XYZ file of C-alpha atoms in Angstrom:
775
model
C -9.051 61.084 -52.441
C -12.426 59.905 -53.764
C -11.011 57.508 -56.438
C -8.643 56.026 -53.871
C -11.512 55.517 -51.425
C -13.593 53.756 -54.032
C -10.742 51.450 -55.052
C -9.842 50.475 -51.491
C -11.961 47.575 -50.188
C -14.219 48.595 -47.307
C -13.084 47.810 -43.770
C -15.486 47.960 -40.823
C -13.664 48.327 -37.513
C -15.769 46.546 -34.876
C -14.757 47.850 -31.438
C -16.312 46.183 -28.399
C -16.342 48.670 -25.497
C -16.841 47.643 -21.883
C -16.671 50.367 -19.202
C -13.440 51.937 -20.520
C -10.964 53.989 -18.524
C -9.107 57.203 -19.204
C -6.967 55.423 -21.808
C -10.007 55.084 -24.112
C -9.459 58.503 -25.609
C -5.993 57.409 -26.720
C -7.566 54.373 -28.383
C -10.007 56.609 -30.245
C -7.248 58.961 -31.342
C -5.224 56.033 -32.735
C -8.221 54.703 -34.664
C -9.135 58.130 -35.995
C -5.563 58.679 -37.190
C -5.495 55.614 -39.490
C -4.362 56.376 -43.034
C -6.571 53.721 -44.655
C -9.009 55.583 -46.925
C -12.111 53.336 -46.703
C -12.441 52.649 -42.983
C -15.753 52.733 -41.079
C -16.307 52.302 -37.365
C -18.879 50.313 -35.403
C -18.721 50.679 -31.608
C -20.640 48.118 -29.560
C -21.160 49.132 -25.913
C -21.588 46.365 -23.332
C -21.828 46.162 -19.569
C -24.504 46.073 -16.887
C -23.314 49.270 -15.277
C -24.693 52.590 -16.495
C -21.807 54.511 -14.956
C -18.473 55.234 -16.531
C -15.137 56.033 -14.842
C -14.541 59.731 -14.680
C -11.321 59.286 -16.613
C -13.246 58.777 -19.839
C -14.164 62.427 -19.978
C -11.102 63.648 -18.182
C -13.246 64.776 -15.248
C -16.427 64.063 -13.350
C -19.392 66.248 -14.110
C -23.026 65.921 -13.074
C -24.151 65.169 -16.603
C -21.490 62.489 -17.063
C -22.383 60.741 -13.830
C -26.085 60.668 -14.717
C -25.647 58.562 -17.842
C -22.338 56.768 -18.436
C -23.316 55.332 -21.824
C -24.165 58.791 -23.138
C -20.784 59.951 -21.897
C -18.987 57.212 -23.857
C -21.035 58.015 -26.956
C -20.147 61.674 -26.569
C -16.434 60.876 -26.441
C -16.716 58.634 -29.519
C -18.698 61.213 -31.507
C -16.204 63.914 -30.611
C -13.263 61.874 -31.987
C -15.089 59.938 -34.727
C -18.229 61.878 -35.724
C -19.154 59.390 -38.490
C -18.891 56.295 -36.287
C -21.938 54.145 -35.600
C -22.493 53.442 -31.871
C -24.778 50.687 -30.621
C -25.583 50.048 -26.961
C -26.082 46.318 -26.411
C -27.100 46.758 -22.779
C -26.047 43.519 -21.061
C -22.503 42.208 -21.225
C -22.616 39.220 -23.611
C -18.844 38.894 -23.861
C -16.509 39.917 -26.667
C -17.526 37.151 -29.075
C -21.247 37.585 -28.623
C -20.964 41.356 -28.979
C -18.725 41.162 -32.049
C -21.223 38.854 -33.759
C -23.668 41.791 -33.912
C -21.766 42.947 -36.983
C -23.417 40.094 -38.913
C -26.803 41.695 -38.289
C -25.840 45.361 -38.485
C -23.604 45.283 -41.567
C -24.761 43.805 -44.860
C -22.734 42.433 -47.751
C -20.067 39.796 -48.384
C -17.334 42.137 -49.639
C -14.683 43.852 -47.596
C -13.258 43.070 -44.200
C -14.093 43.185 -40.510
C -11.431 44.560 -38.165
C -12.227 43.294 -34.650
C -10.657 45.341 -31.851
C -10.655 45.511 -28.094
C -11.292 48.895 -26.524
C -7.731 49.036 -25.165
C -5.851 48.855 -28.473
C -3.866 51.673 -30.085
C -2.624 50.749 -33.580
C 0.055 52.688 -35.400
C -1.148 55.070 -38.108
C -0.439 52.619 -40.956
C -1.536 49.443 -39.170
C -4.891 48.885 -40.936
C -3.433 49.601 -44.366
C -0.561 47.167 -43.822
C -2.945 44.475 -42.606
C -5.129 44.787 -45.705
C -2.095 44.721 -47.983
C -0.734 41.594 -46.312
C -4.103 39.854 -46.423
C -4.157 40.282 -50.219
C -0.475 39.452 -50.611
C -0.731 36.212 -48.570
C -4.250 35.333 -49.736
C -5.153 34.875 -46.071
C -8.466 34.684 -44.269
C -7.282 36.251 -41.019
C -4.329 38.540 -40.440
C -3.116 40.221 -37.253
C -0.511 42.789 -36.196
C 2.427 42.681 -33.817
C 1.189 43.570 -30.330
C 3.423 45.493 -27.937
C 2.909 46.675 -24.387
C 0.848 49.814 -23.894
C 3.202 51.650 -21.549
C 6.437 50.314 -23.072
C 6.099 49.849 -26.845
C 9.632 48.479 -26.966
C 8.506 45.259 -25.243
C 6.679 42.573 -27.198
C 3.346 41.147 -26.099
C 2.412 38.850 -28.980
C 3.467 38.077 -32.538
C 0.849 35.470 -33.318
C 0.251 32.388 -31.191
C 0.989 28.699 -31.514
C -1.432 26.087 -30.218
C -1.069 22.443 -29.271
C -3.713 19.749 -29.640
C -4.818 20.324 -26.026
C -5.785 23.943 -26.705
C -2.814 25.347 -24.796
C -1.323 28.531 -26.225
C 2.425 28.823 -26.662
C 3.919 32.255 -27.173
C 6.772 32.621 -29.618
C 8.297 35.240 -27.327
C 9.525 35.295 -23.759
C 7.988 37.529 -21.036
C 9.535 40.970 -21.224
C 11.271 40.276 -24.553
C 12.444 43.491 -26.191
C 11.316 44.182 -29.745
C 14.463 44.205 -31.890
C 12.660 43.202 -35.104
C 13.654 39.589 -34.479
C 10.075 38.423 -35.175
C 9.272 40.757 -38.063
C 8.920 38.125 -40.770
C 5.429 37.404 -42.114
C 4.468 33.822 -41.236
C 1.540 31.503 -40.717
C 0.374 31.101 -37.135
C -2.432 29.112 -35.607
C -4.093 31.926 -33.615
C -4.366 35.688 -33.969
C -5.410 37.372 -30.691
C -8.830 38.970 -30.791
C -7.301 42.199 -29.481
C -6.939 43.153 -33.146
C -7.630 40.839 -36.075
C -8.610 41.551 -39.665
C -11.025 38.937 -41.121
C -12.557 38.568 -44.556
C -16.236 39.444 -44.247
C -17.381 36.495 -46.357
C -15.325 34.066 -44.256
C -16.687 35.490 -41.012
C -20.263 35.052 -42.279
C -19.548 31.554 -43.560
C -18.205 30.524 -40.117
C -21.143 32.244 -38.377
C -18.822 34.446 -36.351
C -17.394 33.709 -32.935
C -18.733 30.987 -30.654
C -21.294 32.896 -28.577
C -20.884 30.400 -25.711
C -17.325 31.685 -25.129
C -17.790 35.051 -23.461
C -14.084 35.787 -23.044
C -10.778 33.893 -22.836
C -10.576 31.677 -25.892
C -12.964 33.104 -28.475
C -10.025 33.797 -30.789
C -8.635 30.259 -30.359
C -11.930 28.593 -31.256
C -12.527 30.908 -34.205
C -9.052 30.490 -35.703
C -9.306 26.714 -35.259
C -12.463 26.778 -37.424
C -10.691 29.030 -39.915
C -8.013 26.373 -40.378
C -10.685 23.700 -40.850
C -12.222 25.847 -43.588
C -8.923 25.918 -45.465
C -8.143 29.624 -45.012
C -4.764 30.908 -43.826
C -4.066 32.713 -40.552
C -1.117 35.076 -40.880
C 0.690 37.559 -38.675
C 2.022 40.770 -40.270
C 4.568 42.214 -37.804
C 5.065 45.315 -39.952
C 1.681 46.436 -38.577
C 2.029 47.300 -34.903
C -0.469 48.046 -32.146
C -0.151 48.817 -28.458
C -2.340 46.766 -26.119
C -3.105 47.279 -22.427
C -4.055 43.630 -21.762
C -5.305 44.098 -18.195
C -8.527 42.100 -18.332
C -7.865 40.514 -14.942
C -7.648 43.924 -13.290
C -10.726 45.217 -15.157
C -12.831 42.193 -14.207
C -11.700 41.174 -10.699
C -15.119 39.595 -10.129
C -14.318 36.679 -12.442
C -12.247 33.553 -11.901
C -10.189 33.952 -15.048
C -8.190 30.743 -14.567
C -11.331 28.633 -14.349
C -13.032 30.388 -17.281
C -9.982 29.959 -19.517
C -9.714 26.259 -18.652
C -13.421 25.650 -19.275
C -13.379 27.339 -22.667
C -10.123 25.623 -23.650
C -11.508 22.151 -22.992
C -14.790 23.019 -24.700
C -12.847 24.048 -27.791
C -10.797 20.838 -27.788
C -13.951 18.716 -27.339
C -15.790 20.430 -30.201
C -12.938 20.882 -32.703
C -11.079 17.556 -32.408
C -12.016 14.998 -35.059
C -14.250 12.151 -33.985
C -11.639 9.462 -34.677
C -9.066 11.195 -32.474
C -11.429 12.350 -29.736
C -11.230 9.259 -27.426
C -7.431 9.325 -27.432
C -7.427 13.087 -26.895
C -9.673 12.749 -23.845
C -7.341 10.112 -22.374
C -4.346 12.372 -23.011
C -6.161 15.259 -21.317
C -6.798 13.123 -18.228
C -3.109 12.186 -17.963
C -1.974 15.763 -18.614
C -4.403 17.155 -16.031
C -3.248 14.746 -13.322
C 0.380 15.553 -14.139
C -0.313 19.293 -13.962
C -1.864 18.814 -10.517
C 1.229 17.034 -9.209
C 3.699 19.443 -10.806
C 1.587 22.461 -9.869
C 1.832 21.557 -6.193
C 5.548 22.327 -6.310
C 5.676 25.041 -8.975
C 2.949 27.429 -7.870
C 0.514 26.357 -10.615
C -1.751 24.180 -8.487
C -4.738 26.445 -9.184
C -4.348 25.911 -12.906
C -4.322 22.162 -12.340
C -7.447 22.301 -10.182
C -9.199 24.502 -12.751
C -8.297 22.059 -15.539
C -9.589 19.113 -13.501
C -12.879 20.853 -12.716
C -13.313 21.851 -16.351
C -12.554 18.324 -17.533
C -15.168 16.895 -15.195
C -17.513 19.703 -16.244
C -17.561 18.372 -19.801
C -19.746 15.458 -18.675
C -22.934 17.431 -17.892
C -22.292 19.592 -20.977
C -22.203 16.674 -23.413
C -25.511 17.623 -25.110
C -24.320 21.157 -25.900
C -20.927 19.847 -27.046
C -22.569 17.347 -29.395
C -24.802 20.091 -30.781
C -21.808 22.353 -31.321
C -19.872 19.579 -33.091
C -22.799 19.130 -35.489
C -22.898 22.873 -36.137
C -19.214 23.080 -37.103
C -19.102 19.823 -39.072
C -20.248 21.584 -42.230
C -17.191 23.842 -42.358
C -14.641 20.983 -42.169
C -13.051 21.320 -45.617
C -9.532 20.283 -44.595
C -8.576 16.801 -43.330
C -7.947 16.571 -39.598
C -4.332 15.493 -40.078
C -3.511 18.695 -41.966
C -4.917 20.900 -39.216
C -3.067 18.797 -36.649
C 0.126 19.389 -38.611
C -0.326 23.133 -38.162
C -0.446 22.746 -34.383
C 2.550 22.578 -32.125
C 3.781 19.092 -31.386
C 3.778 17.818 -27.835
C 2.433 19.866 -24.951
C 2.771 23.647 -24.966
C 2.401 23.600 -21.183
C 5.356 21.223 -20.820
C 7.435 23.149 -23.353
C 6.705 26.388 -21.534
C 7.744 24.814 -18.233
C 11.000 23.524 -19.707
C 11.686 26.840 -21.426
C 11.131 28.671 -18.131
C 14.007 26.597 -16.708
C 16.282 28.450 -19.128
C 15.371 31.837 -17.686
C 15.806 33.213 -14.201
C 14.085 35.925 -12.206
C 16.602 38.289 -10.643
C 15.508 40.411 -7.699
C 16.705 43.998 -7.883
C 16.550 46.814 -5.372
C 13.282 48.168 -6.793
C 11.905 45.530 -9.155
C 12.438 42.006 -10.419
C 13.524 41.172 -13.965
C 13.537 37.915 -15.916
C 16.531 37.226 -18.130
C 18.133 34.288 -19.849
C 20.410 32.230 -17.685
C 24.134 32.213 -18.225
C 24.720 29.718 -21.037
C 27.402 27.245 -19.996
C 27.961 23.507 -19.829
C 29.943 23.760 -16.600
C 27.021 22.708 -14.315
C 26.328 19.659 -16.484
C 29.985 18.644 -16.406
C 30.150 19.209 -12.645
C 27.095 17.028 -12.044
C 28.416 14.269 -14.299
C 31.723 14.237 -12.407
C 30.072 14.298 -8.964
C 27.590 11.519 -9.742
C 30.251 9.416 -11.436
C 32.523 9.656 -8.389
C 29.617 8.784 -6.093
C 28.834 5.666 -8.125
C 32.533 4.800 -8.281
C 32.824 5.005 -4.516
C 29.714 2.828 -4.123
C 30.690 0.191 -6.671
C 30.893 -2.584 -4.078
C 27.381 -1.841 -2.797
C 26.052 -1.668 -6.350
C 27.589 -5.039 -7.173
C 26.828 -6.991 -4.008
C 24.360 -4.936 -1.989
C 24.795 -2.752 1.074
C 26.636 -4.579 3.884
C 24.606 -4.913 7.128
C 26.693 -2.427 9.111
C 25.350 -0.335 11.981
C 21.851 0.913 11.082
C 21.924 -0.596 7.574
C 19.709 -3.568 8.463
C 18.325 -5.714 5.681
C 14.907 -4.738 4.361
C 12.153 -7.366 4.619
C 11.618 -9.616 1.609
C 8.244 -8.051 0.801
C 6.914 -4.488 0.979
C 3.798 -5.929 2.602
C 5.915 -6.744 5.633
C 6.898 -3.076 5.933
C 3.320 -1.927 5.563
C 2.105 -4.544 8.049
C 4.742 -3.441 10.540
C 3.605 0.186 10.187
C -0.074 -0.641 10.702
C 0.367 -3.328 13.365
C 0.893 -1.001 16.332
C 3.607 -3.298 17.711
C 7.224 -2.137 17.924
C 9.490 -5.219 18.031
C 12.657 -3.345 19.071
C 14.128 -4.219 22.432
C 11.621 -6.175 24.493
C 8.793 -4.985 22.235
C 6.073 -2.442 22.956
C 2.573 -1.562 21.847
C 3.170 1.717 20.057
C 3.157 3.304 16.628
C 5.968 2.538 14.219
C 7.967 5.001 12.083
C 6.156 6.673 9.192
C 9.187 5.849 7.071
C 8.077 2.202 6.910
C 4.979 3.212 4.964
C 7.056 5.460 2.698
C 9.501 2.645 1.930
C 6.664 0.280 1.115
C 5.342 2.800 -1.418
C 8.829 3.375 -2.861
C 9.128 -0.350 -3.560
C 7.067 0.280 -6.697
C 10.122 1.984 -8.210
C 12.211 -1.207 -7.971
C 9.361 -3.578 -8.875
C 9.216 -4.777 -5.248
C 12.828 -5.966 -5.197
C 13.647 -5.021 -1.627
C 17.407 -5.590 -1.799
C 17.634 -3.269 -4.779
C 15.386 -0.791 -2.986
C 17.762 -0.659 -0.014
C 20.767 -0.044 -2.246
C 19.006 2.612 -4.308
C 17.611 4.266 -1.175
C 20.924 4.496 0.690
C 22.843 5.782 -2.341
C 20.044 7.878 -3.769
C 19.528 9.713 -0.495
C 22.921 11.338 -0.980
C 21.890 12.472 -4.458
C 18.732 13.990 -2.954
C 20.894 16.012 -0.581
C 23.131 17.209 -3.417
C 20.114 18.351 -5.453
C 18.831 20.249 -2.426
C 22.204 21.926 -1.960
C 22.244 22.929 -5.628
C 18.760 24.417 -5.249
C 19.899 26.310 -2.167
C 22.971 27.632 -3.990
C 20.757 29.211 -6.673
C 20.586 32.287 -4.444
C 23.975 33.032 -6.041
C 23.796 34.065 -9.717
C 27.379 32.916 -10.324
C 27.693 29.462 -11.880
C 31.172 29.133 -10.374
C 29.795 29.772 -6.891
C 27.037 27.159 -7.273
C 29.482 24.537 -8.535
C 31.794 25.259 -5.600
C 28.932 24.717 -3.156
C 27.989 21.441 -4.837
C 31.556 20.120 -4.831
C 32.233 21.076 -1.213
C 29.068 19.391 0.021
C 29.521 16.308 -2.171
C 33.145 15.882 -1.053
C 32.283 16.164 2.615
C 33.952 13.281 4.527
C 30.606 12.792 6.258
C 29.339 10.778 3.289
C 32.113 8.203 3.376
C 32.123 8.105 7.172
C 28.356 7.541 7.334
C 28.627 4.612 4.928
C 31.618 3.232 6.822
C 29.888 3.176 10.224
C 26.409 2.467 8.860
C 24.763 5.679 10.108
C 21.314 6.144 8.586
C 20.762 9.213 10.795
C 23.679 11.047 9.177
C 22.589 10.156 5.638
C 18.997 11.289 6.223
C 20.249 14.532 7.776
C 22.620 14.946 4.814
C 19.623 14.746 2.471
C 17.225 16.844 4.555
C 19.330 19.822 5.721
C 19.895 21.456 2.281
C 16.202 21.104 1.419
C 15.237 22.554 4.803
C 17.419 25.606 4.146
C 16.211 25.944 0.561
C 12.465 25.682 1.241
C 12.788 27.855 4.344
C 14.475 30.748 2.553
C 11.916 30.516 -0.281
C 9.026 30.586 2.196
C 10.550 33.754 3.648
C 10.812 35.242 0.144
C 14.585 35.287 -0.321
C 15.445 34.693 -3.979
C 18.362 35.243 -6.330
C 19.586 38.823 -6.335
C 20.319 40.668 -9.552
C 24.080 40.577 -10.228
C 23.747 43.837 -12.160
C 22.783 45.467 -8.845
C 25.937 44.167 -7.151
C 27.042 47.650 -6.147
C 23.828 48.375 -4.271
C 23.456 47.844 -0.533
C 20.573 45.397 -0.955
C 20.799 42.962 1.965
C 18.677 40.248 0.326
C 16.994 39.417 -2.950
C 13.669 39.748 -1.162
C 10.344 39.404 -3.004
C 6.887 40.201 -1.708
C 4.802 37.044 -1.369
C 1.040 36.881 -1.291
C -0.463 34.918 1.571
C -1.478 31.973 -0.630
C 2.022 31.786 -2.108
C 3.704 32.065 1.302
C 1.393 29.354 2.623
C 2.231 27.102 -0.306
C 5.963 27.542 0.233
C 5.581 26.988 3.964
C 3.809 23.709 3.255
C 6.730 22.677 1.051
C 9.064 23.333 3.972
C 6.767 21.333 6.249
C 6.710 18.386 3.835
C 10.516 18.326 3.703
C 10.766 18.275 7.507
C 8.029 15.652 7.734
C 9.746 13.352 5.237
C 13.053 13.578 7.062
C 11.409 13.074 10.451
C 9.545 10.033 9.087
C 12.900 8.237 9.196
C 14.930 10.236 11.729
C 13.031 12.367 14.294
C 16.105 14.497 14.980
C 15.417 16.276 11.670
C 12.717 18.247 13.507
C 15.284 19.520 16.006
C 17.682 20.380 13.187
C 14.948 22.380 11.423
C 14.168 24.380 14.574
C 17.813 25.253 15.235
C 18.444 26.084 11.574
C 15.489 28.470 11.524
C 16.716 30.231 14.663
C 20.302 30.487 13.390
C 19.143 31.893 10.039
C 17.177 34.543 11.923
C 20.219 35.351 14.093
C 22.469 35.530 11.038
C 19.969 37.839 9.342
C 20.059 40.250 12.279
C 23.855 40.116 12.550
C 24.127 40.962 8.846
C 21.914 44.025 9.477
C 19.269 42.701 7.103
C 15.624 43.699 7.728
C 14.303 42.409 11.042
C 11.075 41.376 9.339
C 13.064 38.794 7.382
C 14.418 37.367 10.626
C 10.911 37.301 12.090
C 9.606 35.453 9.040
C 12.336 32.836 9.455
C 11.129 32.164 12.979
C 7.419 32.170 12.129
C 7.779 29.943 9.066
C 9.960 27.531 11.024
C 7.408 27.276 13.804
C 4.466 26.776 11.454
C 6.295 24.287 9.251
C 7.555 22.180 12.144
C 4.056 22.039 13.633
C 2.614 20.774 10.338
C 5.484 18.270 10.015
C 4.622 16.850 13.430
C 0.979 16.507 12.435
C 1.959 14.701 9.252
C 3.821 12.097 11.328
C 0.829 11.178 13.457
C 0.576 8.608 15.060
C 4.320 7.985 15.310
C 4.942 11.409 16.832
C 2.914 10.374 19.889
C 5.715 7.981 20.890
C 8.485 10.574 20.725
C 10.482 11.652 23.721
C 13.626 13.744 23.709
C 15.763 10.615 23.945
C 13.815 9.096 21.032
C 14.355 12.261 18.980
C 18.124 12.575 19.487
C 18.737 8.830 19.366
C 20.761 6.627 21.723
C 23.877 8.056 23.303
C 27.192 6.634 22.077
C 28.776 3.995 24.285
C 31.524 5.512 26.391
C 33.132 8.912 25.898
C 34.053 9.330 22.249
C 36.581 12.005 23.146
C 37.164 12.958 19.517
C 38.354 16.450 20.228
C 38.031 19.683 18.304
C 40.287 18.702 15.366
C 38.493 15.433 14.696
C 35.081 17.082 14.811
C 36.134 20.032 12.661
C 37.491 17.642 10.024
C 34.335 15.445 10.148
C 36.354 12.451 11.316
C 33.478 10.358 12.635
C 34.712 7.289 10.766
C 37.794 6.019 8.958
C 38.928 8.916 6.734
C 42.316 9.428 5.095
C 43.913 12.892 5.079
C 41.013 14.203 7.180
C 43.015 17.171 8.446
C 43.059 18.732 4.982
C 39.321 19.352 5.399
C 40.206 22.130 7.850
C 41.114 24.283 4.824
C 37.390 24.674 4.096
C 37.042 26.987 7.095
C 39.160 29.669 5.432
C 36.376 30.610 2.965
C 34.037 31.091 5.959
C 36.246 33.911 7.186
C 37.141 35.052 3.693
C 33.513 35.391 2.632
C 32.676 37.624 5.599
C 35.730 39.844 4.986
C 35.321 40.081 1.214
C 31.573 40.156 0.629
C 29.158 43.057 0.481
C 25.384 43.478 0.307
C 23.459 40.221 -0.125
C 26.694 38.216 -0.474
C 27.663 39.372 3.002
C 24.243 38.439 4.356
C 24.620 34.856 3.174
C 28.253 34.753 4.318
C 27.134 35.737 7.827
C 24.232 33.271 7.798
C 26.444 30.373 6.745
C 29.087 31.407 9.261
C 26.506 31.436 12.054
C 25.359 27.940 11.048
C 28.944 26.653 11.026
C 29.767 28.176 14.414
C 26.430 27.331 16.020
C 26.301 23.661 15.085
C 30.050 23.275 15.511
C 29.712 24.582 19.063
C 26.856 22.146 19.756
C 28.880 19.249 18.327
C 31.874 20.016 20.538
C 29.788 20.425 23.696
C 27.752 17.329 22.888
C 30.899 15.289 22.306
C 32.229 16.376 25.695
C 28.924 15.750 27.445
C 28.809 19.380 28.539
C 25.232 20.053 27.420
C 22.438 19.971 30.020
C 20.505 17.581 27.773
C 21.256 14.584 25.601
C 22.737 15.584 22.255
C 22.372 13.861 18.879
C 25.351 11.949 17.613
C 28.182 14.135 16.378
C 27.708 13.199 12.727
C 24.148 14.560 12.701
C 25.236 17.871 14.199
C 28.080 18.137 11.701
C 25.785 17.890 8.640
C 24.626 21.535 8.971
C 28.287 22.489 9.412
C 29.051 20.855 6.056
C 26.129 22.708 4.452
C 27.343 25.968 5.997
C 30.851 25.394 4.610
C 29.371 24.796 1.151
C 27.386 28.052 1.227
C 30.407 29.941 2.617
C 32.494 28.649 -0.293
C 29.848 29.882 -2.729
C 29.659 33.257 -0.968
C 33.450 33.611 -1.067
C 33.626 32.969 -4.801
C 30.618 35.202 -5.492
C 32.261 37.974 -3.448
C 35.511 37.529 -5.357
C 33.686 37.797 -8.700
C 31.455 40.762 -7.813
C 33.286 42.643 -5.028
C 37.025 42.011 -5.469
C 37.811 41.355 -9.107
C 38.424 44.537 -11.043
C 39.211 46.602 -7.951
C 42.509 48.106 -6.889
C 45.096 45.609 -5.646
C 45.245 45.057 -1.896
C 44.769 42.385 0.727
C 41.374 41.396 -0.688
C 42.773 39.820 -3.868
C 45.216 37.467 -2.094
C 42.519 36.475 0.401
C 40.097 35.678 -2.421
C 42.687 33.578 -4.231
C 43.617 31.813 -0.988
C 39.947 30.974 -0.379
C 39.705 29.407 -3.836
C 42.841 27.352 -3.202
C 41.507 26.302 0.211
C 38.364 24.930 -1.422
C 40.441 22.771 -3.760
C 42.548 21.481 -0.854
C 39.586 20.887 1.443
C 37.716 18.573 -0.943
C 40.712 16.284 -1.391
C 39.884 13.867 1.482
C 36.383 13.329 0.140
C 37.729 12.497 -3.303
C 40.286 10.072 -1.894
C 37.522 8.263 -0.006
C 36.083 6.817 -3.220
C 39.170 4.793 -4.056
C 38.276 1.819 -1.878
C 34.929 1.306 -3.557
C 33.234 0.314 -0.298
C 33.748 3.514 1.726
C 36.014 1.535 4.091
C 33.007 -0.306 5.506
C 33.808 -3.511 7.435
């Protein structure tokens, strides 16, 4: 063994230890078991606390409690008697602690193996890293990292980096290791959890940036390595388990803010001088965009942290300039070559788009993230639906929207809308001194999208509002994992005769309700925590794909619901009443489906809180509301439509309207066929259909003790309920009926599918005129 030890280049394993837990002994065992013959160990102890968790020693004795550092040293000496242990006292961060090797170890030969204290490499990991470093002539090489408790799941196989310092993983969360990433390749960053570095290179670069205590020391170091001309390589044949629970170990730190601050510091110090002004401008745009997107995607904190860190660069300019001077001497490679090694575009944007291709499924005990079903059917369905909508609106697109009913011409200038909103004078009727609708201000802002062409704005607004409703319905239908079910919901809602009838009679109230109701249902169920259930758990009795929400997340989702209600009410106040009734009916449907009563309670509480915020957002207009103002003027005379006309949405000129009655068969079919969470949604949609249908009939007959909204507004939730019932029926047929023994369930499922095809026929026929039969 002696000749082999002498021939093998020396490797010093530098392990930074900070108040380890009971897993530390496993780390020591893995390091002690390495088969590399010339390996030495340097343990650097950090941390202000002089106590150590009892798990380190496997128990809590009086001697261990009296001096935690001595206890850690005892454990290290027991496993690695020849290791050198140094207590650094204060916690200077991983980079600052690791830099002590420059002072404690002499010589330019050999390698430094930097490790966290929660790493457990395989027995041959160090040897394979050294071999690959020589084979690839690299400066830094790292292993494949897998999860500590589940080594079959990947954690990292090297990291990519964009020019904004954002890391992009080559793997997806929870991706199983099937040797799909086992090829040796160049990467931009090797995580500091375990990296092998040439000793001479580490000394030449003066180690890690001591100003980066944690979160980003590996990014900054590897960026300098690339500037020096050395290679950074990942060797997946070497494997190590990693706990990676820094957030849990240091709950006293704001990790999001620290990571953002160090990321922007690295970009400011490592970007070439010629490209720095443009990079700063790009960072400003990207930060503002992340704030806007984060408001709706749950990443608002990251956006705020990035903004604070960007502004924080200003008072740190002297230290940044000094750091740029310090690293200028190691720039041996042109900036364009280093930029070519980085990922193009924005890693943050790419990660967001890639996350759209995966879906989180809620199971009975845990949630899993898997790739979505790969199919072009949704794209084709959307192309067909939007094409038919544009075909049916071809007259309005060519010559503008005719001034029918509530479709009054917009003013010639957006300033007129804004002046009307701020004037405090309502010109309707005999005129009155009162606040005007909030929608006037919104329309004046939207005029930017059409370059202040108000006629075009009216056309785009009245047609686009239908598209908004269809997108909301699609979002709502994502509670069903079946693509066929979601497409059925989209088609049923898009083909609702309400759309053509609203255009024909010029009903803005119906169109706004058509846009708002699906978004109200979607944001409300998300605020409650109801998400897509796992189709692989179809045989379970899970009543809902329910996830536990933290208070900040529930508050954020409730505010989204409030914003949707506020936007709808800014144009049509009756949206507030629709939101209240929808929340109550969802709670009733939840109880009737025997789902947890807490879910029903959350529906009521979220509805109440969201509606209250929506009212506040419409101040001062809300001060002028009365019940008659909310529901709108009563129709002249007794419409006397009757049950058939209302059930078939015949509020305007519609051909073959009676065929729409076929859509009610899936309402019954879904309840009879579905199980588990499919049954819950079938009951909820059925309650919405019956509840609002009952209100529409009583309101049409004047049998309610109060003034009712116009029938078309009350029928919009019925149309949404029919769409969700259609989706539930098809989902039940796919998961609960197909593959079972033949009986009455199969014919009922087939009949429901046929009924959907028949029921959408009147809506499709309505596009033929091109003007929706408007006068």
